[in-house]
């Protein structure tokens, strides 16, 4: 514990109460003392580089290159992804990959290159390896996208895990995205980003790093192509980025640079090359198709104030119904626990949770329960006793249970890196299912607890199973939340096989999308927090996690009426749309801001419900293709540099462009448009892209523009599905996909494809089928037909 930790501990004593604060300080001291005693002291180290190549052995999809001091295995998979691993590292075992690693591409061949190097030729990529171990990733036409310099290791002379460094160069015009949930972005500027899942312990904004969900996943966008890079090791590390510069006139370009440093783990890497859509498709084919949320989870959800007891929940729901505010789910936070049991509902405040859940369900509202990994360490707690019998909890190097300070007192933590423990934990959700809960919100699963000083609750020396390999928390920390999500998802699949599980997690790692979505944690309430919310969702989508969102009201302090509205209006177009109110933080319900704010709130919530069929379609497309719901505006045109630098707007699927208001006092804003005609959905006015236009953004709404020719499924006033069609440009056709979901189960959905075109003076919409074209069975409403308004 250093001086900063001591100061934070004193704050904890004051804020959490003297007894709780002192327990927290003692726990931090114990954690650091355990690490000092159990972790090896890093003494003298030997530096190592690969050396010159000495032997080459071709193999399926590539081959093995043996250098004087290392070995490189390189393989191109059938999906076009390239894998390489140093020192004999293989793709498996890996927490990121689901199922078996894809088969090697039999068409990829390893052949000699110039100057004693070698190269692997594949359909979508060429990989060139120099005689000293530099690796170049090139397009099939030979344009270099990324050059990995020979790596370097530092090995303790007394033995133990080696730390390593990998330096890379990218094109001068390249831009960096990804690395998990980052508040600054979505474009990652020059700087160092840490790879260690961390609870900031307060509301965070654009200047805070790291956050609860980090990933060693970079998406790099350049003129030549887009590529994704994944360094598959879960150890603590950093990524230092520096954007390049293009020389003016006859000046030379300065390449962009990336430096990855890891404290341990294998040096192995996956690279995917192509368009953004192709790259994300290859990525989720490796790490798992995104989980499909139940349809209700794409509506408006509420957490926080007014949910501390059954009576308060009923009053809050009645308030929304009285004011005509659509509501689809209510989240109960940690205050609905029995503090003596931690995993059990408090029977005094929620005497009949099953009755409450059934009453809400009749109104179309589901109950969601917060779940954390901390289990109170006291005999008589059924979960603790069961975990002791299962030998489920994390132990220290001497074999004792590791204990941290949780809300009700001392707690222990399950070792989710053991398959047996995941099965045991997944079965515990049966109690909540029996009480009527329809979904689960994982909180504080970095893991951390109250006033954990930004560090893990568990000491780095804590022992973990790691699927039988054995290891410590240095390797297990970043995948802890991922494994907890896996336990919940697989457990719910067994407990309620007829329903799609709903799991959102604050922490996780690469591949989390296969088990659920992400709640971003405590984003600060102010205007910087609003921008951070958008950055987090966009960045996570580019890392393969399409279902994400942050709390509308923020975490610390009460928003002004203007800020509340702008946060709500942005949230209404994000995949996970959750409002949150808190008596402690000063948040208020919509009707407490006054009649005008209430009316604008109702407008945003009603529009979200109207667009629910479109969100359902986007969810199914994300599961099939990996394409996020929320996409950067450059998604379809990554070569457009003006779009590549645009960070204050986004595409919602292919059809809509959303331009939130991210600063106070504005009623108009500039919007950077991709190519084509775009209609303001509120006024019907048309704008022509590419280029920048100025659009109205009154307090009642934020600008939303529809692509000409778009066919968008919406919910009609009678609750039935309708098609909202925006007139295509004359001489061109438009279209869209509609996925009709039966509900919350696993039935195969109906996929319909529509084409919109001009036929004389009118727009005709037809459904394409295997047996020809058909008249749509849904009501069709064509917009944008006023040609005078549609001309620029």
Coordinates of N, CA and C in Angstrom, one line a residue, residues 414-593:
X414 N -15.6 -17.2 -5.3 CA -15.5 -18.4 -6.1 C -14.4 -18.3 -7.1
X415 N -13.8 -19.5 -7.4 CA -12.7 -19.6 -8.4 C -13.4 -20.0 -9.7
X416 N -13.8 -19.0 -10.5 CA -14.6 -19.3 -11.7 C -13.7 -19.8 -12.8
X417 N -12.4 -19.9 -12.6 CA -11.5 -20.6 -13.6 C -11.5 -22.1 -13.5
X418 N -12.4 -22.6 -12.7 CA -12.6 -24.1 -12.5 C -13.9 -24.5 -13.1
X419 N -14.0 -25.4 -14.0 CA -15.3 -25.8 -14.6 C -16.3 -26.3 -13.6
X420 N -15.8 -27.0 -12.6 CA -16.7 -27.6 -11.5 C -17.3 -26.4 -10.7
X421 N -16.6 -25.4 -10.4 CA -17.1 -24.2 -9.7 C -18.1 -23.5 -10.5
X422 N -17.8 -23.3 -11.8 CA -18.8 -22.6 -12.7 C -20.1 -23.4 -12.7
X423 N -20.1 -24.7 -12.8 CA -21.3 -25.5 -12.7 C -22.1 -25.3 -11.4
X424 N -21.3 -25.3 -10.3 CA -22.0 -25.1 -9.0 C -22.6 -23.7 -8.9
X425 N -21.9 -22.7 -9.3 CA -22.4 -21.3 -9.3 C -23.6 -21.2 -10.2
X426 N -23.5 -21.7 -11.4 CA -24.6 -21.6 -12.3 C -25.9 -22.2 -11.7
X427 N -25.8 -23.2 -10.9 CA -27.0 -23.8 -10.3 C -27.6 -23.0 -9.3
X428 N -26.8 -22.0 -8.7 CA -27.4 -21.2 -7.6 C -28.4 -20.2 -8.1
X429 N -28.4 -19.9 -9.4 CA -29.4 -19.0 -10.0 C -30.8 -19.6 -10.0
X430 N -31.0 -20.9 -9.6 CA -32.3 -21.5 -9.5 C -33.1 -20.8 -8.5
X431 N -32.5 -20.4 -7.4 CA -33.3 -19.7 -6.4 C -33.9 -18.4 -6.9
X432 N -33.2 -17.7 -7.7 CA -33.7 -16.4 -8.3 C -34.7 -16.7 -9.3
X433 N -34.5 -17.7 -10.1 CA -35.5 -18.1 -11.2 C -36.8 -18.4 -10.5
X434 N -36.8 -19.2 -9.4 CA -38.0 -19.6 -8.7 C -38.7 -18.4 -8.1
X435 N -38.0 -17.3 -7.9 CA -38.6 -16.1 -7.3 C -39.1 -15.2 -8.4
X436 N -38.9 -15.6 -9.7 CA -39.5 -14.8 -10.8 C -38.6 -13.9 -11.5
X437 N -37.3 -13.9 -11.1 CA -36.3 -13.0 -11.8 C -36.1 -13.5 -13.2
X438 N -36.0 -12.6 -14.2 CA -35.9 -13.0 -15.6 C -34.5 -12.7 -16.1
X439 N -33.6 -12.0 -15.4 CA -32.3 -11.7 -15.8 C -31.4 -11.3 -14.7
X440 N -30.1 -11.1 -15.0 CA -29.1 -10.9 -14.0 C -28.1 -9.9 -14.4
X441 N -27.7 -9.1 -13.5 CA -26.8 -7.9 -13.7 C -25.6 -8.2 -12.8
X442 N -24.4 -8.5 -13.4 CA -23.2 -8.8 -12.6 C -22.5 -7.5 -12.3
X443 N -22.3 -7.3 -11.0 CA -21.6 -6.1 -10.6 C -20.4 -6.4 -9.7
X444 N -19.4 -5.5 -9.7 CA -18.2 -5.6 -8.8 C -17.5 -7.0 -9.1
X445 N -17.5 -7.4 -10.3 CA -16.9 -8.7 -10.7 C -15.5 -8.6 -11.4
X446 N -14.8 -7.5 -11.0 CA -13.4 -7.4 -11.6 C -12.4 -8.5 -11.0
X447 N -12.5 -8.9 -9.8 CA -13.4 -8.6 -8.7 C -12.9 -7.5 -7.9
X448 N -13.9 -6.7 -7.3 CA -13.5 -5.7 -6.4 C -14.6 -5.6 -5.3
X449 N -14.4 -4.8 -4.3 CA -15.4 -4.6 -3.3 C -15.4 -3.1 -2.9
X450 N -16.1 -2.8 -1.9 CA -16.2 -1.4 -1.5 C -14.8 -0.9 -1.1
X451 N -14.5 0.3 -1.7 CA -13.2 0.9 -1.3 C -12.0 0.0 -1.5
X452 N -11.9 -0.6 -2.7 CA -10.8 -1.5 -3.0 C -9.6 -0.8 -3.6
X453 N -9.6 0.5 -3.6 CA -8.5 1.3 -4.0 C -8.1 1.1 -5.4
X454 N -9.0 0.7 -6.3 CA -8.7 0.5 -7.7 C -8.0 -0.8 -8.0
X455 N -7.7 -1.6 -7.0 CA -7.0 -2.9 -7.2 C -8.0 -4.0 -7.0
X456 N -7.6 -5.2 -7.4 CA -8.4 -6.4 -7.2 C -8.5 -6.7 -5.7
X457 N -9.7 -7.2 -5.3 CA -9.9 -7.6 -4.0 C -8.9 -8.8 -3.7
X458 N -8.6 -9.6 -4.6 CA -7.8 -10.8 -4.4 C -6.3 -10.4 -4.6
X459 N -5.5 -10.9 -3.8 CA -4.0 -10.6 -4.0 C -3.5 -11.3 -5.3
X460 N -2.5 -10.8 -5.8 CA -2.0 -11.3 -7.1 C -1.4 -12.7 -6.9
X461 N -1.1 -13.0 -5.6 CA -0.6 -14.4 -5.4 C -1.7 -15.4 -5.1
X462 N -3.0 -15.0 -5.1 CA -4.0 -16.0 -4.9 C -4.0 -17.0 -5.9
X463 N -4.3 -18.3 -5.5 CA -4.2 -19.4 -6.4 C -5.5 -19.7 -7.2
X464 N -5.4 -20.0 -8.4 CA -6.6 -20.3 -9.3 C -6.3 -21.6 -10.0
X465 N -7.4 -22.3 -10.4 CA -7.3 -23.6 -11.1 C -6.9 -23.4 -12.5
X466 N -7.4 -22.3 -13.2 CA -7.1 -22.1 -14.6 C -7.2 -23.3 -15.4
X467 N -8.4 -23.9 -15.3 CA -8.8 -25.1 -16.1 C -7.8 -26.3 -15.9
X468 N -7.3 -26.4 -14.7 CA -6.4 -27.5 -14.4 C -4.9 -27.2 -14.6
X469 N -4.6 -26.1 -15.2 CA -3.2 -25.8 -15.4 C -2.5 -25.2 -14.1
X470 N -3.3 -24.6 -13.3 CA -2.8 -23.9 -12.1 C -2.1 -22.6 -12.4
X471 N -2.3 -21.7 -11.5 CA -1.6 -20.4 -11.6 C -2.2 -19.5 -10.6
X472 N -1.8 -18.2 -10.7 CA -2.2 -17.2 -9.7 C -3.1 -16.1 -10.3
X473 N -3.4 -15.2 -9.5 CA -4.4 -14.1 -9.9 C -3.8 -13.2 -10.9
X474 N -2.5 -13.1 -11.1 CA -1.9 -12.3 -12.1 C -2.4 -12.7 -13.5
X475 N -2.7 -14.0 -13.7 CA -3.2 -14.5 -14.9 C -4.7 -14.6 -14.9
X476 N -5.3 -14.8 -13.8 CA -6.8 -15.0 -13.7 C -7.6 -13.7 -13.6
X477 N -7.0 -12.6 -13.1 CA -7.8 -11.4 -12.8 C -8.6 -11.0 -14.0
X478 N -8.0 -10.8 -15.1 CA -8.7 -10.2 -16.3 C -9.8 -11.1 -16.8
X479 N -9.7 -12.4 -16.6 CA -10.8 -13.3 -17.1 C -11.8 -13.7 -16.0
X480 N -11.7 -13.1 -14.8 CA -12.6 -13.5 -13.7 C -14.0 -13.2 -14.1
X481 N -14.3 -11.9 -14.5 CA -15.7 -11.5 -14.9 C -16.2 -12.3 -16.1
X482 N -15.3 -12.6 -17.1 CA -15.7 -13.5 -18.2 C -16.1 -14.8 -17.8
X483 N -15.4 -15.5 -16.9 CA -15.7 -16.8 -16.4 C -17.0 -16.8 -15.5
X484 N -17.2 -15.7 -14.8 CA -18.5 -15.6 -14.0 C -19.7 -15.5 -15.0
X485 N -19.5 -14.7 -16.0 CA -20.6 -14.6 -17.0 C -20.9 -15.9 -17.7
X486 N -19.8 -16.7 -18.0 CA -20.0 -18.0 -18.5 C -20.7 -18.9 -17.6
X487 N -20.4 -18.9 -16.3 CA -21.1 -19.7 -15.3 C -22.6 -19.4 -15.3
X488 N -22.9 -18.1 -15.3 CA -24.3 -17.7 -15.3 C -25.0 -18.1 -16.5
X489 N -24.4 -17.9 -17.7 CA -25.1 -18.1 -18.9 C -25.4 -19.6 -19.1
X490 N -24.4 -20.4 -18.9 CA -24.5 -21.9 -19.0 C -25.5 -22.5 -18.0
X491 N -25.4 -21.9 -16.8 CA -26.4 -22.3 -15.7 C -27.8 -22.0 -16.1
X492 N -28.0 -20.8 -16.6 CA -29.4 -20.5 -17.0 C -29.9 -21.3 -18.2
X493 N -29.0 -21.6 -19.1 CA -29.4 -22.5 -20.2 C -29.9 -23.8 -19.8
X494 N -29.4 -24.3 -18.7 CA -29.8 -25.6 -18.1 C -31.1 -25.4 -17.3
X495 N -31.1 -24.3 -16.5 CA -32.3 -24.1 -15.6 C -33.5 -23.7 -16.3
X496 N -33.4 -22.9 -17.4 CA -34.6 -22.4 -18.1 C -34.2 -22.6 -19.6
X497 N -34.2 -23.8 -20.1 CA -33.7 -24.1 -21.5 C -34.6 -23.5 -22.5
X498 N -35.9 -23.1 -22.2 CA -36.7 -22.6 -23.2 C -36.6 -21.1 -23.4
X499 N -35.8 -20.4 -22.6 CA -35.6 -19.0 -22.6 C -34.2 -18.6 -22.9
X500 N -34.0 -17.5 -23.6 CA -32.7 -16.9 -23.8 C -32.2 -16.3 -22.5
X501 N -31.0 -16.6 -22.0 CA -30.5 -15.9 -20.8 C -30.3 -14.4 -21.0
X502 N -30.5 -13.7 -20.0 CA -30.1 -12.3 -20.0 C -29.1 -12.1 -18.9
X503 N -27.9 -11.8 -19.3 CA -26.7 -11.5 -18.4 C -26.0 -10.3 -18.9
X504 N -25.9 -9.3 -18.1 CA -25.0 -8.1 -18.4 C -24.0 -8.0 -17.3
X505 N -22.8 -7.7 -17.7 CA -21.6 -7.8 -16.8 C -20.9 -6.5 -16.8
X506 N -20.3 -6.1 -15.6 CA -19.5 -4.9 -15.6 C -18.1 -5.2 -16.1
X507 N -17.6 -6.4 -15.8 CA -16.2 -6.7 -16.1 C -16.3 -7.9 -17.1
X508 N -15.2 -8.1 -17.7 CA -15.1 -9.3 -18.7 C -13.8 -9.2 -19.5
X509 N -13.7 -9.9 -20.5 CA -12.5 -10.0 -21.4 C -13.0 -10.4 -22.8
X510 N -12.0 -10.6 -23.7 CA -12.3 -11.0 -25.0 C -13.2 -12.2 -25.1
X511 N -14.3 -12.1 -25.8 CA -15.2 -13.2 -25.9 C -16.4 -13.1 -25.0
X512 N -16.5 -12.0 -24.3 CA -17.6 -11.8 -23.3 C -19.0 -11.8 -24.1
X513 N -19.0 -11.4 -25.3 CA -20.2 -11.3 -26.1 C -21.0 -12.6 -26.2
X514 N -20.2 -13.7 -26.1 CA -20.9 -15.0 -26.2 C -21.8 -15.3 -25.1
X515 N -21.6 -14.6 -24.0 CA -22.4 -14.9 -22.8 C -23.4 -13.8 -22.4
X516 N -23.3 -12.7 -23.0 CA -24.2 -11.6 -22.7 C -23.6 -10.2 -23.1
X517 N -24.1 -9.2 -22.4 CA -23.7 -7.8 -22.7 C -23.0 -7.2 -21.6
X518 N -22.8 -5.8 -21.7 CA -22.0 -5.1 -20.8 C -22.8 -3.9 -20.3
X519 N -22.8 -3.7 -19.0 CA -23.2 -2.5 -18.3 C -21.9 -1.8 -18.0
X520 N -21.7 -0.6 -18.4 CA -20.4 0.0 -18.3 C -19.9 0.4 -17.0
X521 N -20.7 0.4 -16.0 CA -20.2 0.8 -14.6 C -20.6 2.3 -14.4
X522 N -20.0 2.9 -13.4 CA -20.4 4.2 -12.9 C -19.8 5.3 -13.7
X523 N -20.4 5.6 -14.8 CA -20.0 6.8 -15.6 C -20.4 8.1 -14.9
X524 N -19.5 9.0 -14.9 CA -19.8 10.3 -14.2 C -21.0 11.0 -14.8
X525 N -21.7 11.8 -14.0 CA -23.0 12.3 -14.4 C -22.8 13.5 -15.4
X526 N -21.7 14.3 -15.3 CA -21.6 15.5 -16.1 C -21.5 15.3 -17.6
X527 N -21.4 16.4 -18.3 CA -21.3 16.3 -19.8 C -20.1 15.4 -20.3
X528 N -19.0 15.5 -19.6 CA -17.9 14.5 -20.1 C -18.3 13.1 -19.9
X529 N -19.2 12.8 -18.9 CA -19.6 11.4 -18.8 C -20.6 11.0 -19.9
X530 N -21.3 12.0 -20.5 CA -22.2 11.7 -21.6 C -21.3 11.3 -22.8
X531 N -20.3 12.0 -23.1 CA -19.4 11.6 -24.2 C -18.7 10.3 -23.9
X532 N -18.3 10.0 -22.7 CA -17.7 8.8 -22.3 C -18.6 7.6 -22.6
X533 N -19.9 7.8 -22.3 CA -20.9 6.7 -22.5 C -20.9 6.3 -24.0
X534 N -20.9 7.2 -24.9 CA -20.9 6.9 -26.3 C -19.6 6.2 -26.7
X535 N -18.4 6.7 -26.2 CA -17.1 6.1 -26.5 C -17.1 4.6 -26.0
X536 N -17.6 4.4 -24.9 CA -17.6 3.0 -24.3 C -18.3 2.0 -25.2
X537 N -19.5 2.4 -25.6 CA -20.4 1.5 -26.4 C -19.8 1.3 -27.8
X538 N -19.3 2.4 -28.4 CA -18.7 2.2 -29.8 C -17.4 1.4 -29.7
X539 N -16.6 1.6 -28.7 CA -15.4 0.8 -28.5 C -15.6 -0.6 -28.3
X540 N -16.6 -0.9 -27.4 CA -16.9 -2.3 -27.1 C -17.5 -3.0 -28.4
X541 N -18.3 -2.3 -29.2 CA -18.8 -2.9 -30.4 C -17.7 -3.3 -31.4
X542 N -16.7 -2.5 -31.4 CA -15.5 -2.8 -32.3 C -14.6 -3.9 -31.8
X543 N -14.9 -4.3 -30.5 CA -14.2 -5.4 -29.9 C -15.1 -6.7 -29.9
X544 N -16.2 -6.6 -30.6 CA -17.1 -7.8 -30.7 C -18.2 -7.9 -29.7
X545 N -18.4 -6.9 -28.9 CA -19.4 -6.9 -27.8 C -20.5 -5.9 -28.3
X546 N -21.5 -6.3 -29.0 CA -22.5 -5.4 -29.6 C -23.6 -4.9 -28.6
X547 N -23.9 -5.7 -27.5 CA -24.9 -5.3 -26.6 C -24.3 -4.6 -25.4
X548 N -24.4 -3.3 -25.3 CA -23.7 -2.6 -24.2 C -24.5 -1.2 -24.0
X549 N -24.3 -0.7 -22.9 CA -24.9 0.6 -22.5 C -24.4 1.1 -21.2
X550 N -24.7 2.3 -20.9 CA -24.4 2.9 -19.5 C -25.7 3.5 -19.0
X551 N -25.6 3.8 -17.7 CA -26.8 4.3 -17.0 C -27.1 5.8 -17.5
X552 N -28.3 6.0 -17.8 CA -28.7 7.3 -18.4 C -28.3 8.5 -17.4
X553 N -28.7 8.3 -16.1 CA -28.5 9.5 -15.2 C -27.1 9.6 -14.7
X554 N -26.2 8.7 -15.0 CA -24.8 8.8 -14.5 C -24.8 8.3 -13.0
X555 N -23.7 8.5 -12.4 CA -23.4 7.9 -11.1 C -23.4 9.0 -10.0
X556 N -22.6 10.0 -10.1 CA -22.4 10.9 -9.0 C -23.1 12.3 -9.2
X557 N -24.0 12.6 -8.3 CA -24.7 13.9 -8.4 C -25.9 13.8 -9.3
X558 N -26.7 14.8 -9.2 CA -28.0 14.9 -10.0 C -27.8 15.7 -11.2
X559 N -28.2 15.2 -12.4 CA -28.0 16.0 -13.6 C -29.0 17.1 -13.7
X560 N -28.6 18.2 -14.4 CA -29.6 19.3 -14.7 C -30.7 18.7 -15.6
X561 N -31.8 19.4 -15.7 CA -32.8 19.0 -16.7 C -32.3 18.8 -18.1
X562 N -31.5 19.8 -18.6 CA -31.0 19.7 -19.9 C -30.1 18.5 -20.1
X563 N -29.2 18.2 -19.1 CA -28.3 17.1 -19.2 C -29.0 15.8 -19.1
X564 N -30.0 15.7 -18.2 CA -30.8 14.5 -18.1 C -31.5 14.2 -19.4
X565 N -32.0 15.2 -20.1 CA -32.7 14.9 -21.4 C -31.7 14.4 -22.4
X566 N -30.5 15.1 -22.5 CA -29.6 14.7 -23.5 C -29.0 13.3 -23.3
X567 N -28.9 13.0 -22.0 CA -28.4 11.6 -21.7 C -29.5 10.6 -22.1
X568 N -30.7 10.9 -21.7 CA -31.8 10.0 -22.1 C -32.0 9.8 -23.6
X569 N -31.9 10.9 -24.3 CA -32.0 10.9 -25.7 C -30.9 10.1 -26.4
X570 N -29.7 10.1 -25.9 CA -28.7 9.3 -26.4 C -28.9 7.8 -26.0
X571 N -29.3 7.6 -24.7 CA -29.5 6.2 -24.3 C -30.6 5.5 -25.0
X572 N -31.6 6.2 -25.5 CA -32.7 5.6 -26.2 C -32.3 5.0 -27.5
X573 N -31.1 5.3 -28.0 CA -30.6 4.7 -29.3 C -29.4 3.7 -29.0
X574 N -29.1 3.4 -27.8 CA -28.0 2.5 -27.5 C -28.6 1.1 -27.2
X575 N -27.9 0.0 -27.4 CA -28.5 -1.3 -27.3 C -29.1 -1.6 -25.9
X576 N -28.3 -1.4 -24.8 CA -28.7 -1.5 -23.5 C -29.2 -0.1 -23.0
X577 N -30.5 0.0 -22.8 CA -31.1 1.3 -22.5 C -31.6 1.2 -21.1
X578 N -30.8 1.8 -20.1 CA -31.2 1.6 -18.7 C -31.1 3.0 -18.1
X579 N -32.2 3.5 -17.5 CA -32.2 4.7 -16.7 C -31.9 4.3 -15.2
X580 N -31.4 5.2 -14.5 CA -31.0 4.9 -13.1 C -31.3 6.2 -12.3
X581 N -31.9 6.0 -11.2 CA -32.1 7.1 -10.2 C -31.6 6.7 -8.9
X582 N -31.1 7.6 -8.1 CA -30.5 7.3 -6.8 C -30.7 8.4 -5.8
X583 N -31.3 8.1 -4.7 CA -31.5 9.1 -3.7 C -30.2 9.6 -3.2
X584 N -29.2 8.7 -3.0 CA -27.9 9.1 -2.5 C -27.2 10.1 -3.5
X585 N -27.3 9.8 -4.8 CA -26.6 10.6 -5.8 C -27.5 11.8 -6.2
X586 N -28.7 12.0 -5.7 CA -29.4 13.2 -6.0 C -30.2 13.1 -7.4
X587 N -30.3 11.9 -7.9 CA -31.1 11.7 -9.1 C -32.6 11.8 -8.9
X588 N -33.3 12.2 -9.9 CA -34.7 12.3 -9.8 C -35.5 11.5 -10.8
X589 N -36.7 11.3 -10.6 CA -37.6 10.6 -11.6 C -37.9 11.7 -12.7
X590 N -38.3 11.2 -13.9 CA -38.6 12.2 -15.0 C -39.7 13.2 -14.6
X591 N -40.7 12.8 -13.9 CA -41.8 13.7 -13.6 C -41.4 14.7 -12.5
X592 N -40.3 14.6 -11.9 CA -39.8 15.5 -10.9 C -39.1 16.7 -11.5
X593 N -38.8 16.6 -12.8 CA -38.1 17.7 -13.5 C -39.1 18.8 -14.1

